C-alpha positions in Angstrom: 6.8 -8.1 24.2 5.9 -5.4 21.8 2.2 -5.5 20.2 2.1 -6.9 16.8 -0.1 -3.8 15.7 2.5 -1.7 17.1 5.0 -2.9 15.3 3.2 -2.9 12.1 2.9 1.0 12.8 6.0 1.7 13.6 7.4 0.0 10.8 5.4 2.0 8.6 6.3 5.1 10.4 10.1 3.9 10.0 8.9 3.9 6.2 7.0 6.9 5.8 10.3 9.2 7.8 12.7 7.4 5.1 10.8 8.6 2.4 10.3 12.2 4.0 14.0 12.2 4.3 14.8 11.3 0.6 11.9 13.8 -0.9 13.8 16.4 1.3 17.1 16.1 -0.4 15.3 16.1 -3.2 14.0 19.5 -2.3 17.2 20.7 -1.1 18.8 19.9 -4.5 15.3 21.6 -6.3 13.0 23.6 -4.5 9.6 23.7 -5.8 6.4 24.2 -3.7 5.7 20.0 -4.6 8.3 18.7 -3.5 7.9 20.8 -0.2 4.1 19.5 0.1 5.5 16.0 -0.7 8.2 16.1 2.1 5.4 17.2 4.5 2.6 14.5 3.7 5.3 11.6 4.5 6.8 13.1 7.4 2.9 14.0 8.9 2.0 10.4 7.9 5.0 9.0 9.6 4.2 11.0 12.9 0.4 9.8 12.5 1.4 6.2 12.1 3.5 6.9 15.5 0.7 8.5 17.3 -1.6 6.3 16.3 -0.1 2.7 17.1 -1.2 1.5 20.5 1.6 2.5 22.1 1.6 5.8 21.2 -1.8 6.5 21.7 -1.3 5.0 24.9 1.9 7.3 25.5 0.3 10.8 24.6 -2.6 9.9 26.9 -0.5 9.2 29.4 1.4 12.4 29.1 -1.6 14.6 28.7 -3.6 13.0 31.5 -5.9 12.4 29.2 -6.5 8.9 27.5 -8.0 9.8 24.3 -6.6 13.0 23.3 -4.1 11.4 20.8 -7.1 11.3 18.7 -6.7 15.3 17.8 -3.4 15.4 16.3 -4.3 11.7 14.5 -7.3 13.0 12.9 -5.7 16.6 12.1 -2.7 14.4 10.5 -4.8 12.6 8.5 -6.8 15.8 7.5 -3.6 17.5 6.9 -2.4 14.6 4.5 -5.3 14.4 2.3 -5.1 18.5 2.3 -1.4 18.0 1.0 -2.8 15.5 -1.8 -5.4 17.7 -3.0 -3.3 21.2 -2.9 -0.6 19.2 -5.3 -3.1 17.9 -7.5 -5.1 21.7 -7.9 -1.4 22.6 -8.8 -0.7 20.3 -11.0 -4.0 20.0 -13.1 -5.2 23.8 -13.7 -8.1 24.5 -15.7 -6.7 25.1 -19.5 -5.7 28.7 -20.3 -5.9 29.8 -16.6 -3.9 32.2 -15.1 -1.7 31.7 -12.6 -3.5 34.2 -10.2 -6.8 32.1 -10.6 -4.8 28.6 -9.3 -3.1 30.6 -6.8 -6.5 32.2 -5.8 -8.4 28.8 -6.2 -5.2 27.0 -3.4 -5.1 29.8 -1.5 -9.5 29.2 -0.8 -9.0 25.3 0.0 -6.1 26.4 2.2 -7.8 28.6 4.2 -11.1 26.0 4.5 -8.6 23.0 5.5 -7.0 25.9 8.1 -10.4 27.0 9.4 -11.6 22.7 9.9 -8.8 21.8 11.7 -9.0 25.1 13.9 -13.1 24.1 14.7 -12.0 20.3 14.7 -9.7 21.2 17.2 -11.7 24.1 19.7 -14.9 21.6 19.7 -12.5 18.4 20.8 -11.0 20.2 23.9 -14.5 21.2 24.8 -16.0 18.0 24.4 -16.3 15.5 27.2 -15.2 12.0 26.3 -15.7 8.7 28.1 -15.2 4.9 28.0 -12.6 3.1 26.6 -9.9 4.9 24.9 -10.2 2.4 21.2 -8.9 4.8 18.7 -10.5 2.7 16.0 -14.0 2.8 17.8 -13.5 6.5 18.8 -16.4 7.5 16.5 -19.0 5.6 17.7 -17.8 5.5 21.0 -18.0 9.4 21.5 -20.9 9.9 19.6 -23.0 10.5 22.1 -21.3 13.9 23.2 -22.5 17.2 21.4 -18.8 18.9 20.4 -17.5 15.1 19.9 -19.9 14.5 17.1 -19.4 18.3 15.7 -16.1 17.3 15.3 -16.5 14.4 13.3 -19.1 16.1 11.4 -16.4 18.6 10.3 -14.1 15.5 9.7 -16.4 14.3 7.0 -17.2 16.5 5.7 -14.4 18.6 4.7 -12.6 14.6 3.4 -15.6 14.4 1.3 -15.3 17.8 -0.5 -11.5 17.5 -0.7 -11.7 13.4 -1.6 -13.8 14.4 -3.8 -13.1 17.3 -5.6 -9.2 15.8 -5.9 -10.7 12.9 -7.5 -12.6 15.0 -10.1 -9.6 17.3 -10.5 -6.8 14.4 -11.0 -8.8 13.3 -14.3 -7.3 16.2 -16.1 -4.5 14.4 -17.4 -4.4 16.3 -20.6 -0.3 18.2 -21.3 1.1 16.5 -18.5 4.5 14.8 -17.6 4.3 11.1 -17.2 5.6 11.1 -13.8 2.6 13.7 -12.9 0.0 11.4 -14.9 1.3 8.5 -12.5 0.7 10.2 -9.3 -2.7 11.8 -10.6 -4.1 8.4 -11.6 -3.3 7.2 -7.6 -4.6 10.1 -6.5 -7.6 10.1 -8.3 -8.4 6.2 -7.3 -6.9 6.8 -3.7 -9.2 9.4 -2.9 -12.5 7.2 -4.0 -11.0 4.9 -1.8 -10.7 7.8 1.0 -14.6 8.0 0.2 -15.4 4.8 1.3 -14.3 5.7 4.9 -16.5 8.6 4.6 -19.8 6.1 3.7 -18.7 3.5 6.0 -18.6 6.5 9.3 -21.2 8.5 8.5 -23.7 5.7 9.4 -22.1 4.2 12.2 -22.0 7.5 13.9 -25.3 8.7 13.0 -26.8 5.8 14.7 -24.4 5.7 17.8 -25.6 9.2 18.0 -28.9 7.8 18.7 -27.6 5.2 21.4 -27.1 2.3 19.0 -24.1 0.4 18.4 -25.0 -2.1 16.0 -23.1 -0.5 12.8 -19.5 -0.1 14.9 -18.0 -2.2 13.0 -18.7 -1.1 10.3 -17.1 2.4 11.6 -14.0 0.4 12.2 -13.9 -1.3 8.1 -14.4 2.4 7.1 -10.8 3.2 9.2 -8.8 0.6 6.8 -10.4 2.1 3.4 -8.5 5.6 4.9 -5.1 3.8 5.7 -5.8 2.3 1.9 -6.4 5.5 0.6 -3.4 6.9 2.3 -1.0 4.2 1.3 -2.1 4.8 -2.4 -1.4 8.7 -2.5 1.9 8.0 -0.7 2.4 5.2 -3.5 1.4 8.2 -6.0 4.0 10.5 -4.7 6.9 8.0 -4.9 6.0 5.2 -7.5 7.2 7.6 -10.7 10.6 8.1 -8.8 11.5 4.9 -7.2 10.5 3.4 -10.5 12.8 6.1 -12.5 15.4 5.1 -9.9 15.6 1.5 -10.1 16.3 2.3 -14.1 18.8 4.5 -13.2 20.0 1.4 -11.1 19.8 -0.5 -13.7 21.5 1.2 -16.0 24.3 2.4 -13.9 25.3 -1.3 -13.8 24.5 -2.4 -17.6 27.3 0.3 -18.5 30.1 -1.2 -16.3 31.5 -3.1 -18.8 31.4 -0.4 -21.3 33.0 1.9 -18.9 35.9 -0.5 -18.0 36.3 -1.0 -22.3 37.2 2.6 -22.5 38.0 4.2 -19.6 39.1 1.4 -16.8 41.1 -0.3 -19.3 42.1 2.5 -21.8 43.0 5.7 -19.3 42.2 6.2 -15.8 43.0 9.6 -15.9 39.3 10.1 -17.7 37.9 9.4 -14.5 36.6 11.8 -12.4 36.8 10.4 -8.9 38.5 6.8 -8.0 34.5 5.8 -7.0 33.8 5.8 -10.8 34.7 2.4 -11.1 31.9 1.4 -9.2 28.5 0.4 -10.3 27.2 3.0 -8.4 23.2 1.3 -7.7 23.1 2.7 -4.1 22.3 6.3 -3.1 22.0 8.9 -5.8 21.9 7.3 -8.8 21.7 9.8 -11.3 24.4 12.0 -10.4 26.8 9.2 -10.6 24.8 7.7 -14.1 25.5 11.0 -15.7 29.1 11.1 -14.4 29.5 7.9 -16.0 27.8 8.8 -19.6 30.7 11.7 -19.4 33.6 9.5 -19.0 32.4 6.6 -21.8 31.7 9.7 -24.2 35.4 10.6 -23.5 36.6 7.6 -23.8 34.9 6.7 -26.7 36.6 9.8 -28.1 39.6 8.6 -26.6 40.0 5.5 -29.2 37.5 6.5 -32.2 41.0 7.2 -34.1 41.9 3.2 -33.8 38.1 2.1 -35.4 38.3 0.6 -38.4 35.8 0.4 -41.1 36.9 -3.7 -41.4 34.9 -4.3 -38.4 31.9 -2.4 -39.7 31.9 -4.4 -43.3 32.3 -7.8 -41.2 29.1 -7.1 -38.5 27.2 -6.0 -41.7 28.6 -9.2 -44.0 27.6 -11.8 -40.7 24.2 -10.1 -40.4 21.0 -12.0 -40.9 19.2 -9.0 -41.9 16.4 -9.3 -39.4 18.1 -6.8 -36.5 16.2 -4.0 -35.8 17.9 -0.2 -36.5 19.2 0.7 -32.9 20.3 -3.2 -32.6 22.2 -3.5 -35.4 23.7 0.3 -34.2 24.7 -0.9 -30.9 25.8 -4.2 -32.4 28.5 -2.5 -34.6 29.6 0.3 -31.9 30.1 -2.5 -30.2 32.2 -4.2 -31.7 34.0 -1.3 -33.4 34.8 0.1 -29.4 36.4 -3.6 -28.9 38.5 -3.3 -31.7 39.9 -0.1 -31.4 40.5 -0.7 -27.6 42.5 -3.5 -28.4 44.3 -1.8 -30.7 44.8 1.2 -28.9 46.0 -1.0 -25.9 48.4 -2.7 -28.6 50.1 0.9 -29.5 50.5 1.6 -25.7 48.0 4.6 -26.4 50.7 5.9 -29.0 49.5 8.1 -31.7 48.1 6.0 -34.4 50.0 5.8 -38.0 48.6 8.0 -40.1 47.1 5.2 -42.3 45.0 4.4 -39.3 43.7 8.2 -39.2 43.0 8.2 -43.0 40.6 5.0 -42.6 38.6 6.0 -40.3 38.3 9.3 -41.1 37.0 7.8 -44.4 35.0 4.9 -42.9 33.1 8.2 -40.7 32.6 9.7 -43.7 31.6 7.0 -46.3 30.6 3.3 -43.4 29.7 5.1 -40.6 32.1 4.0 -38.1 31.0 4.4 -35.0 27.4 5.5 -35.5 25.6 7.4 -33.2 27.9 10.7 -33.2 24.5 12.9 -33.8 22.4 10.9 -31.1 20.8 13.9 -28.7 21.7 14.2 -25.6 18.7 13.3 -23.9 19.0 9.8 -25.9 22.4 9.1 -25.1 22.0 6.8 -22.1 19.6 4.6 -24.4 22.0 4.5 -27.0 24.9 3.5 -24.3 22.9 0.8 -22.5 22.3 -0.6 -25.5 25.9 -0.8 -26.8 26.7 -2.2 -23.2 24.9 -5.1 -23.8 25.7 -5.4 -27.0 29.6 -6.2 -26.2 29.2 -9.9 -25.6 26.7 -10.6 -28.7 27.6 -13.3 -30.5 27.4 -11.3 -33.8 30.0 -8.7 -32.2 32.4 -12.0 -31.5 32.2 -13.7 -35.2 32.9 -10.3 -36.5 36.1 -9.4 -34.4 37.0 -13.0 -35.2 36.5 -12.8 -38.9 38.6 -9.6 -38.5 41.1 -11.0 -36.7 41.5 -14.0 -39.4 41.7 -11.5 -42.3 44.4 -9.5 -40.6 46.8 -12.4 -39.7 46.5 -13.5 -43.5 47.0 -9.9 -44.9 49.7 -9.7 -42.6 51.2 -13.3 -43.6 51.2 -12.3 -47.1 52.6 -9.2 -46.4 55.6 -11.0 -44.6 55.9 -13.5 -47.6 56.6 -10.7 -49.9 59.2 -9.0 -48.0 61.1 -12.1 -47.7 61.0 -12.9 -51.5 
């Protein structure tokens, strides 16, 4: 039967390679240097998590011959992730006015000293001569009695408390930047205090099992959950912006279905680009298949703007109470003038309309504003569209296509009296 620890770690390292994965594509799709440091935190992490689950630990001892040397590529993991953190943040928050050189120049330094600690961590481990019990989460105090054992922590600590705690300082400069940066600079910032509290937690503990006493182990082994807390939250500051944008994306993609199937599944097919357009598309890339979407409403709206009629705009605004805000009462008559016109442009088998029909809404354009929303940016349009989406089934948008409908069937009554008289 597997450990229960095991499992928890290898579902997290099942989580952490997922997440590698997506940031690559990502990449692949737009290269930048962050997305590249992104890509490597999570897949490190996910190998860390691996190597440091009981069974793995276990495994790499076994393979090495020797029981604790898992320990190295753990502790050079987590160095290396906490190295990624800080390197994106020092790219992301330069000082104001400085040039490029002086950030490249101030990365390239921390690179070098994270390069250098990891090289020392790792010359003074293979010399050191390690003992008892192979307990990866009691490996400090355990070992702490051997010379190059405790060098090695030494240079643990203290490089995660210069980079802990210059990223923490560093991530405060929030000043000019995107939201989605801001988002990952504020977990950053409070990950890396967290971080810190491993650092105050070991420090002790080691210290005094230097000296032969073991009476602070435990609280060497509380300090390793504040870094598997600390790591969880700059992992959660990498991805929280873009799963959250994603979800929307989600979310939208399916609040414009019906929308979609108004004016292009139900007007003409041929609008779409692929056969998958008619699905809601809230799996997988998102945005690629949101902005296909946008496309193929925008052309269908073009598709039956010459059916709207100007009756429909005067009926939402005669059945208004007055209290809608400015975008509602927008997406309230687009709406309902999209309904109309697809009704009408199914009615005429997508023939060209009379000319009558062309003269009033060229005139309700110009003088009601039929269809509003023809000068919306384009970077607002998928607001704009959501709204309208949801808008379709408002009761507001029913009385007025109803009202519609009964003035029509009169005009058209008395229009039929009078030829017969």
């Amino acid at each position: 039967m597997c450990d229960p620890t095991t499992a928890v770690y290898l579902l997290m390292t099942v989580i952490f390679l997922i997440i590698a994965g997506w940031k690559a594509l990502v990449f692949l799709r737009d290269p930048t240097l962050p997305l590249a440091l992104m890509s490597a935190a999570f897949f490190v992490g996910g190998v860390v998590y691996a190597m440091a689950s009981p069974a793995g630990y276990q495994l790499l001892g076994d393979l090495f011959g020797q029981a604790r040397i898992a320990t190295l590529p753990i502790y050079v993991g987590i160095l290396l992730c906490y190295a990624d953190t800080h390197i994106l943040t020092l790219l992301w928050t330069p000082a104001r006015d400085a040039p490029r050189t002086r950030v490249r120049r101030t990365v390239a330094l921390w690179t070098a000293a994270y390069g250098l600690a990891i090289a020392a961590m790792s010359v003074v481990f293979l010399h050191a001569d390690l003992d008892g019990p192979a307990d990866p989460l009691r490996f400090n105090t355990q070992q702490a009695d051997d010379p190059y054992a405790l060098v090695f922590l030494a240079i643990l600590l203290v490089v995660l408390t210069c980079g802990t705690l210059n990223t923490w300082q560093r991530s405060r400069r929030t000043g000019g930047t995107a939201p989605q940066v801001r988002h990952a600079l504020r977990w950053f910032g409070g990950s890396m205090l967290v971080t810190f509290g491993y650092v105050l937690c070991s420090a002790p503990a080691i210290i005094l099992a230097a000296f032969g006493h073991q009476e602070l182990q435990t609280l060497g082994v509380v300090g390793s959950y504040f870094g598997i807390l600390g790591c969880v939250g700059t992992c959660y500051g990498m991805t929280g912006a873009a799963f959250t944008a994603w979800l929307r994306e989600r979310r939208d993609s399916a609040a414009l279905q019906p929308l979609w199937k108004l004016v292009v599944g139900d007007v003409d097919t041929g609008l779409m680009y692929s056969p998958t357009s008619a699905k809601p598309h809230v799996w997988g890339v998102v945005r690629i298949m949101l902005t296909r979407r946008i496309i193929e409403i925008l052309d269908g709206i073009r598709t039956v703007q010459p059916w709207a009629s100007a009756e429909v705009v005067q009926a939402v605004h005669d059945l208004t109470d007055r209290t809608l805000s400015g975008d509602e009462l927008e997406a309230i008559v687009t709406a309902a003038v999209l309904r109309d016109a697809a009704a009408r442009y199914q009615a005429s088998a997508g023939a060209e309309p009379p000319a009558g029909v062309q003269g009033r809404a060229a005139q309700a354009a110009h003088a009601a504003g039929v269809l509003p929303g023809a000068r919306t940016a384009a970077q607002d349009e998928r607001a704009r569209l959501v709204r309208v989406a949801r808008a379709l089934q408002h009761p507001l948008v029913v009385a007025a296509l109803d009202h519609v409908a009964i003035r029509r069937n009169a005009a058209a009554d008395d229009f039929s009296a009078s030829n017969h008289r």
